[in-house]
């Protein structure tokens, strides 16, 4: 296995990705055994890094596609899992929404309707 | 309520009496007024229908009271002990409206992560030959039962027992003694230690 590419991984199905992940991890295991027994050469030792990074890539793609699908699933719903909600900052999340902010007393509403700000113009 | 009742009575009287509509409606309305004044025997069918409903409802209420028990008079419980303990109340299970985490955490200590690599030192070799045990360097957070499971999953061998120690350089070493029906030498060959 020369180099696992993310673009190729994204096309695969989740079970295929899982299988590939298992294969890669087995390979890593054998490489590590080889490292200890001294059987491998520089080739094999260099391969360890590639395999580790490939495993990382598979995991990334798996996680990204799962997250993407979940976001699509929860899109528009009222209650989403907390990690799918906007992160922003803690304080901002606790602020009032623009709608809540714009709520006015009935008294004020009536007054504004009855006595709006008038603009006058002086005729030249 | 008024007009509705009239139409009902009109239809009822029309059905039962089979006379031209105009006169019956007139008579029906007339009957209604007379009925409110006092009980009339002429419009019997209309009255009895209403009466029936009333009787039914009172009967139903009486039945309900018998079944449910009158709320006004209740039995008082007798307490025979001076202490009052909180009675068992209903405890409902959680029904969350959304999972807190969208994706459950993946197990980071799976069997690939538990067993790092086998040892191939001289003493380890001796263990393989003499004591039918394999020696592994293992994740420090793994415990004996987990190591047993991991070895079984990775190499298809049953372990009789697992002994662990933590090396001075911070790694965990596991001596995995295999069951008598497995040969450590064969397994070691298979793995690649030799």
Short mmCIF file of C-alpha atoms in Angstrom, two decimals:
data_model
loop_
_atom_site.label_atom_id
_atom_site.label_comp_id
_atom_site.label_asym_id
_atom_site.label_seq_id
_atom_site.Cartn_x
_atom_site.Cartn_y
_atom_site.Cartn_z
CA UNK A 1 0.00 0.00 0.00
CA UNK A 2 1.76 3.08 -1.21
CA UNK A 3 -0.26 5.97 0.02
CA UNK A 4 -3.87 6.17 1.09
CA UNK A 5 -5.48 9.28 -0.30
CA UNK A 6 -8.33 11.07 1.39
CA UNK A 7 -10.08 11.82 -1.87
CA UNK A 8 -10.22 8.12 -2.62
CA UNK A 9 -11.39 7.29 0.86
CA UNK A 10 -14.34 9.63 0.75
CA UNK A 11 -15.97 7.59 -1.97
CA UNK A 12 -15.96 4.42 0.08
CA UNK A 13 -18.73 3.00 2.20
CA UNK A 14 -18.40 2.94 5.99
CA UNK A 15 -17.94 -0.84 6.26
CA UNK A 16 -15.26 -0.71 3.60
CA UNK A 17 -13.52 1.99 5.55
CA UNK A 18 -13.74 -0.07 8.70
CA UNK A 19 -12.20 -3.03 6.95
CA UNK A 20 -9.41 -0.92 5.58
CA UNK A 21 -8.82 0.46 9.04
CA UNK A 22 -8.49 -3.04 10.47
CA UNK A 23 -6.08 -4.04 7.74
CA UNK A 24 -3.93 -1.02 8.34
CA UNK A 25 -3.81 -1.64 12.02
CA UNK A 26 -2.81 -5.25 11.50
CA UNK A 27 -0.07 -4.05 9.24
CA UNK A 28 1.12 -1.63 11.84
CA UNK A 29 1.18 -4.41 14.37
CA UNK A 30 3.36 -6.63 12.20
CA UNK A 31 5.64 -3.71 11.48
CA UNK A 32 6.10 -3.04 15.13
CA UNK A 33 6.91 -6.68 15.76
CA UNK A 34 9.42 -6.46 12.96
CA UNK A 35 10.96 -3.43 14.56
CA UNK A 36 11.48 -5.30 17.81
CA UNK A 37 12.83 -8.48 16.24
CA UNK A 38 15.14 -6.52 14.03
CA UNK A 39 13.93 -8.34 10.92
CA UNK A 40 12.90 -5.29 8.95
CA UNK A 41 15.23 -2.97 7.13
CA UNK A 42 15.11 0.76 6.70
CA UNK A 43 12.24 0.21 4.25
CA UNK A 44 10.02 -1.41 6.80
CA UNK A 45 10.88 1.02 9.50
CA UNK A 46 10.08 3.93 7.23
CA UNK A 47 6.77 2.34 6.40
CA UNK A 48 5.60 2.62 9.99
CA UNK A 49 5.12 6.34 9.62
CA UNK A 50 3.12 5.95 6.42
CA UNK A 51 0.82 3.40 7.96
CA UNK A 52 0.22 5.51 11.02
CA UNK A 53 -0.72 8.48 8.90
CA UNK A 54 -2.94 6.33 6.70
CA UNK A 55 -4.80 5.12 9.75
CA UNK A 56 -5.26 8.72 10.75
CA UNK A 57 -6.65 9.57 7.34
CA UNK A 58 -9.17 6.74 7.42
CA UNK A 59 -10.35 7.81 10.84
CA UNK A 60 -10.63 11.40 9.74
CA UNK A 61 -12.72 10.53 6.73
CA UNK A 62 -14.95 8.21 8.76
CA UNK A 63 -15.53 10.83 11.37
CA UNK A 64 -16.11 13.63 8.92
CA UNK A 65 -18.70 11.73 6.91
CA UNK A 66 -20.50 10.61 10.06
CA UNK A 67 -20.63 14.15 11.36
CA UNK A 68 -21.81 15.45 8.01
CA UNK A 69 -24.63 12.92 7.86
CA UNK A 70 -25.68 13.71 11.40
CA UNK A 71 -25.77 17.39 10.69
CA UNK A 72 -28.01 16.73 7.71
CA UNK A 73 -30.21 14.56 9.89
CA UNK A 74 -30.64 17.19 12.57
CA UNK A 75 -30.93 20.10 10.20
CA UNK A 76 -33.92 22.25 11.05
CA UNK A 77 -34.78 20.33 14.19
CA UNK A 78 -35.36 22.15 17.40
CA UNK A 79 -33.20 20.02 19.62
CA UNK A 80 -29.76 19.11 18.32
CA UNK A 81 -26.94 17.38 20.11
CA UNK A 82 -24.72 19.90 21.77
CA UNK A 83 -21.71 19.27 19.59
CA UNK A 84 -23.76 20.04 16.49
CA UNK A 85 -24.85 23.41 17.79
CA UNK A 86 -22.99 26.63 17.16
CA UNK A 87 -19.95 26.97 19.32
CA UNK A 88 -19.26 30.74 19.37
CA UNK A 89 -18.47 31.63 22.98
CA UNK A 90 -20.10 30.72 26.25
CA UNK A 91 -21.23 34.28 26.86
CA UNK A 92 -22.67 34.71 23.40
CA UNK A 93 -24.64 31.50 23.75
CA UNK A 94 -26.23 32.87 26.87
CA UNK A 95 -27.23 36.20 25.38
CA UNK A 96 -30.83 36.94 24.49
CA UNK A 97 -31.88 36.25 20.95
CA UNK A 98 -32.60 39.30 18.76
CA UNK A 99 -36.29 38.50 18.99
CA UNK A 100 -36.22 38.33 22.76
CA UNK A 101 -34.37 41.62 22.80
CA UNK A 102 -36.92 43.37 20.62
CA UNK A 103 -39.88 42.49 22.84
CA UNK A 104 -41.56 45.65 24.12
CA UNK A 105 -44.16 46.53 26.69
CA UNK A 106 -47.64 46.78 25.30
CA UNK A 107 -47.73 50.30 26.67
CA UNK A 108 -44.63 51.20 24.71
CA UNK A 109 -45.97 49.61 21.55
CA UNK A 110 -49.17 51.57 21.80
CA UNK A 111 -47.31 54.78 22.45
CA UNK A 112 -45.05 54.25 19.46
CA UNK A 113 -48.00 53.54 17.23
CA UNK A 114 -49.96 56.51 18.47
CA UNK A 115 -47.10 58.99 18.52
CA UNK A 116 -44.51 58.00 15.94
CA UNK A 117 -41.48 60.08 15.21
CA UNK A 118 -42.69 62.67 12.73
CA UNK A 119 -40.53 64.31 10.17
CA UNK A 120 -41.33 67.76 9.01
CA UNK A 121 -39.95 69.71 6.13
CA UNK A 122 -39.89 73.36 5.60
CA UNK A 123 -41.22 74.39 2.29
CA UNK A 124 -38.74 76.55 0.44
CA UNK B 1 -78.65 25.68 22.10
CA UNK B 2 -82.17 26.88 21.31
CA UNK B 3 -82.29 26.64 17.54
CA UNK B 4 -80.36 23.37 17.59
CA UNK B 5 -82.89 21.77 19.84
CA UNK B 6 -85.74 22.96 17.69
CA UNK B 7 -84.31 21.36 14.56
CA UNK B 8 -83.69 18.16 16.44
CA UNK B 9 -87.24 18.10 17.70
CA UNK B 10 -88.53 19.02 14.27
CA UNK B 11 -86.69 16.15 12.64
CA UNK B 12 -87.74 13.78 15.37
CA UNK B 13 -91.32 14.77 15.21
CA UNK B 14 -91.26 14.71 11.40
CA UNK B 15 -89.87 11.18 11.41
CA UNK B 16 -92.18 9.82 14.01
CA UNK B 17 -95.40 11.51 13.00
CA UNK B 18 -95.19 11.52 9.20
CA UNK B 19 -97.15 14.69 8.63
CA UNK B 20 -96.42 17.64 6.29
CA UNK B 21 -93.34 19.59 7.39
CA UNK B 22 -94.68 23.11 7.83
CA UNK B 23 -97.43 22.24 10.23
CA UNK B 24 -95.21 19.91 12.26
CA UNK B 25 -92.51 22.51 12.74
CA UNK B 26 -95.14 24.99 13.85
CA UNK B 27 -96.66 22.46 16.18
CA UNK B 28 -93.24 21.41 17.40
CA UNK B 29 -92.27 24.92 18.32
CA UNK B 30 -95.60 25.41 19.93
CA UNK B 31 -95.11 22.19 21.83
CA UNK B 32 -91.72 23.37 23.02
CA UNK B 33 -93.16 26.49 24.53
CA UNK B 34 -95.93 24.53 26.15
CA UNK B 35 -93.43 22.03 27.42
CA UNK B 36 -91.41 24.64 29.24
CA UNK B 37 -94.53 25.86 30.95
CA UNK B 38 -95.45 22.45 32.25
CA UNK B 39 -95.34 18.77 31.47
CA UNK B 40 -97.44 18.01 28.40
CA UNK B 41 -98.50 14.58 27.35
CA UNK B 42 -98.90 15.52 23.65
CA UNK B 43 -95.18 15.93 22.92
CA UNK B 44 -94.27 12.78 24.79
CA UNK B 45 -91.58 11.51 22.49
CA UNK B 46 -89.55 14.73 22.67
CA UNK B 47 -89.68 14.95 26.44
CA UNK B 48 -88.84 11.37 27.10
CA UNK B 49 -85.78 11.63 24.92
CA UNK B 50 -84.41 14.45 27.03
CA UNK B 51 -85.50 12.77 30.19
CA UNK B 52 -83.72 9.61 29.15
CA UNK B 53 -80.48 11.48 28.71
CA UNK B 54 -80.78 13.06 32.12
CA UNK B 55 -81.51 9.76 33.79
CA UNK B 56 -78.60 8.21 31.96
CA UNK B 57 -76.17 10.87 33.09
CA UNK B 58 -77.17 10.63 36.73
CA UNK B 59 -76.87 6.86 36.58
CA UNK B 60 -73.46 7.17 35.01
CA UNK B 61 -72.32 9.59 37.68
CA UNK B 62 -73.48 7.27 40.41
CA UNK B 63 -71.63 4.39 38.83
CA UNK B 64 -68.45 6.44 38.49
CA UNK B 65 -68.64 7.43 42.09
CA UNK B 66 -68.91 3.83 43.15
CA UNK B 67 -65.97 2.86 40.99
CA UNK B 68 -63.69 5.81 41.75
CA UNK B 69 -64.67 6.48 45.28
CA UNK B 70 -66.14 9.67 46.60
CA UNK B 71 -63.46 12.34 46.91
CA UNK B 72 -65.11 14.05 49.78
CA UNK B 73 -65.03 11.16 52.23
CA UNK B 74 -61.70 9.32 52.44
CA UNK B 75 -60.27 6.73 54.76
CA UNK B 76 -57.52 8.01 57.02
CA UNK B 77 -54.39 5.86 57.17
CA UNK B 78 -53.42 4.51 60.56
CA UNK B 79 -49.75 5.05 61.43
CA UNK B 80 -48.55 2.49 63.90
CA UNK B 81 -44.96 3.85 64.14
CA UNK B 82 -43.72 7.25 65.21
CA UNK B 83 -41.50 7.70 62.17
CA UNK B 84 -42.72 8.75 58.79
CA UNK B 85 -40.57 7.56 55.88
CA UNK B 86 -41.04 9.03 52.44
CA UNK B 87 -43.19 6.60 50.45
CA UNK B 88 -41.87 5.15 47.22
CA UNK B 89 -42.83 7.40 44.36
CA UNK B 90 -42.81 6.86 40.65
CA UNK B 91 -39.35 7.22 39.12
CA UNK B 92 -39.46 7.62 35.37
CA UNK B 93 -36.66 6.72 33.03
CA UNK B 94 -34.98 9.42 31.05
CA UNK B 95 -36.44 10.15 27.65
CA UNK B 96 -33.99 12.67 26.29
CA UNK B 97 -35.17 14.85 23.45
CA UNK B 98 -31.73 14.75 21.94
CA UNK B 99 -28.52 12.84 22.59
CA UNK B 100 -26.00 15.05 24.33
CA UNK B 101 -23.20 13.81 22.11
CA UNK B 102 -24.06 13.24 18.47
CA UNK B 103 -21.57 10.41 18.09
CA UNK B 104 -20.77 8.16 21.04
CA UNK B 105 -17.12 8.11 22.01
CA UNK B 106 -15.11 5.42 20.31
CA UNK B 107 -13.23 2.99 22.46
CA UNK B 108 -9.62 4.09 22.38
CA UNK B 109 -8.42 1.07 24.29
CA UNK B 110 -9.26 -1.59 21.76
CA UNK B 111 -7.19 -4.72 21.31
CA UNK B 112 -4.91 -3.06 18.77
CA UNK B 113 -4.08 -0.40 21.29
CA UNK B 114 -3.69 -2.76 24.22
CA UNK B 115 -0.92 -4.97 22.87
CA UNK B 116 1.90 -2.85 21.62
CA UNK B 117 4.49 -5.45 20.68
CA UNK B 118 5.91 -8.73 21.95
CA UNK B 119 9.25 -8.89 23.69
CA UNK B 120 12.12 -10.76 22.08
CA UNK B 121 14.77 -10.59 24.79
CA UNK B 122 16.66 -13.63 25.93
CA UNK B 123 14.63 -14.04 29.08
CA UNK B 124 11.45 -13.67 27.05
CA UNK B 125 12.64 -16.43 24.72
CA UNK B 126 13.34 -18.60 27.70
CA UNK B 127 9.78 -18.05 28.90
CA UNK B 128 8.40 -19.08 25.54
CA UNK B 129 10.29 -22.36 25.53
CA UNK B 130 10.10 -23.37 29.16
CA UNK B 131 6.93 -21.88 30.57
CA UNK B 132 4.65 -21.72 27.56
CA UNK B 133 4.23 -18.00 28.02
CA UNK B 134 4.43 -15.05 25.70
CA UNK B 135 5.74 -11.72 26.87
CA UNK B 136 4.20 -8.50 25.60
CA UNK B 137 4.65 -4.84 26.12
CA UNK B 138 1.18 -3.65 26.78
CA UNK B 139 -0.67 -0.36 27.14
CA UNK B 140 -0.26 0.83 30.70
CA UNK B 141 -3.97 1.40 31.08
CA UNK B 142 -4.80 -2.20 30.24
CA UNK B 143 -5.65 -4.62 33.00
CA UNK B 144 -5.29 -8.39 33.11
CA UNK B 145 -8.72 -9.38 31.83
CA UNK B 146 -8.43 -6.87 28.98
CA UNK B 147 -5.02 -8.25 28.07
CA UNK B 148 -6.45 -11.75 28.04
CA UNK B 149 -9.23 -10.68 25.67
CA UNK B 150 -6.85 -8.80 23.42
CA UNK B 151 -4.47 -11.72 23.09
CA UNK B 152 -7.37 -13.98 22.26
CA UNK B 153 -8.66 -11.60 19.63
CA UNK B 154 -5.33 -10.85 18.01
CA UNK B 155 -3.62 -14.24 18.05
CA UNK B 156 -6.47 -16.70 18.59
CA UNK B 157 -5.00 -18.22 21.74
CA UNK B 158 -6.47 -18.80 25.16
CA UNK B 159 -4.53 -17.52 28.12
CA UNK B 160 -4.40 -19.45 31.33
CA UNK B 161 -3.24 -16.49 33.33
CA UNK B 162 -1.71 -13.06 32.91
CA UNK B 163 0.91 -11.52 35.14
CA UNK B 164 1.76 -7.89 34.76
CA UNK B 165 4.38 -5.52 36.00
CA UNK B 166 5.27 -1.94 35.25
CA UNK B 167 8.81 -1.48 34.05
CA UNK B 168 11.01 1.26 35.39
CA UNK B 169 10.77 3.05 32.06
CA UNK B 170 7.03 3.31 32.44
CA UNK B 171 5.87 0.51 30.16
CA UNK B 172 3.69 -2.37 31.26
CA UNK B 173 4.99 -5.85 30.66
CA UNK B 174 2.55 -8.74 30.54
CA UNK B 175 3.51 -12.40 30.91
CA UNK B 176 0.73 -14.31 29.24
CA UNK B 177 0.78 -17.98 30.08
CA UNK B 178 -1.05 -19.93 27.43
CA UNK B 179 -3.35 -22.84 28.04
CA UNK B 180 -1.85 -26.30 27.79
CA UNK B 181 -3.43 -27.04 24.43
CA UNK B 182 -1.55 -24.12 22.85
CA UNK B 183 2.17 -24.16 22.16
CA UNK B 184 3.86 -20.85 22.76
CA UNK B 185 6.61 -21.69 20.31
CA UNK B 186 4.16 -22.18 17.46
CA UNK B 187 2.33 -19.03 18.28
CA UNK B 188 5.60 -17.12 18.46
CA UNK B 189 6.55 -18.42 15.03
CA UNK B 190 3.21 -17.37 13.71
CA UNK B 191 3.53 -13.88 15.13
CA UNK B 192 7.05 -13.41 13.85
CA UNK B 193 9.12 -13.43 17.01
CA UNK B 194 11.98 -15.86 16.75
#
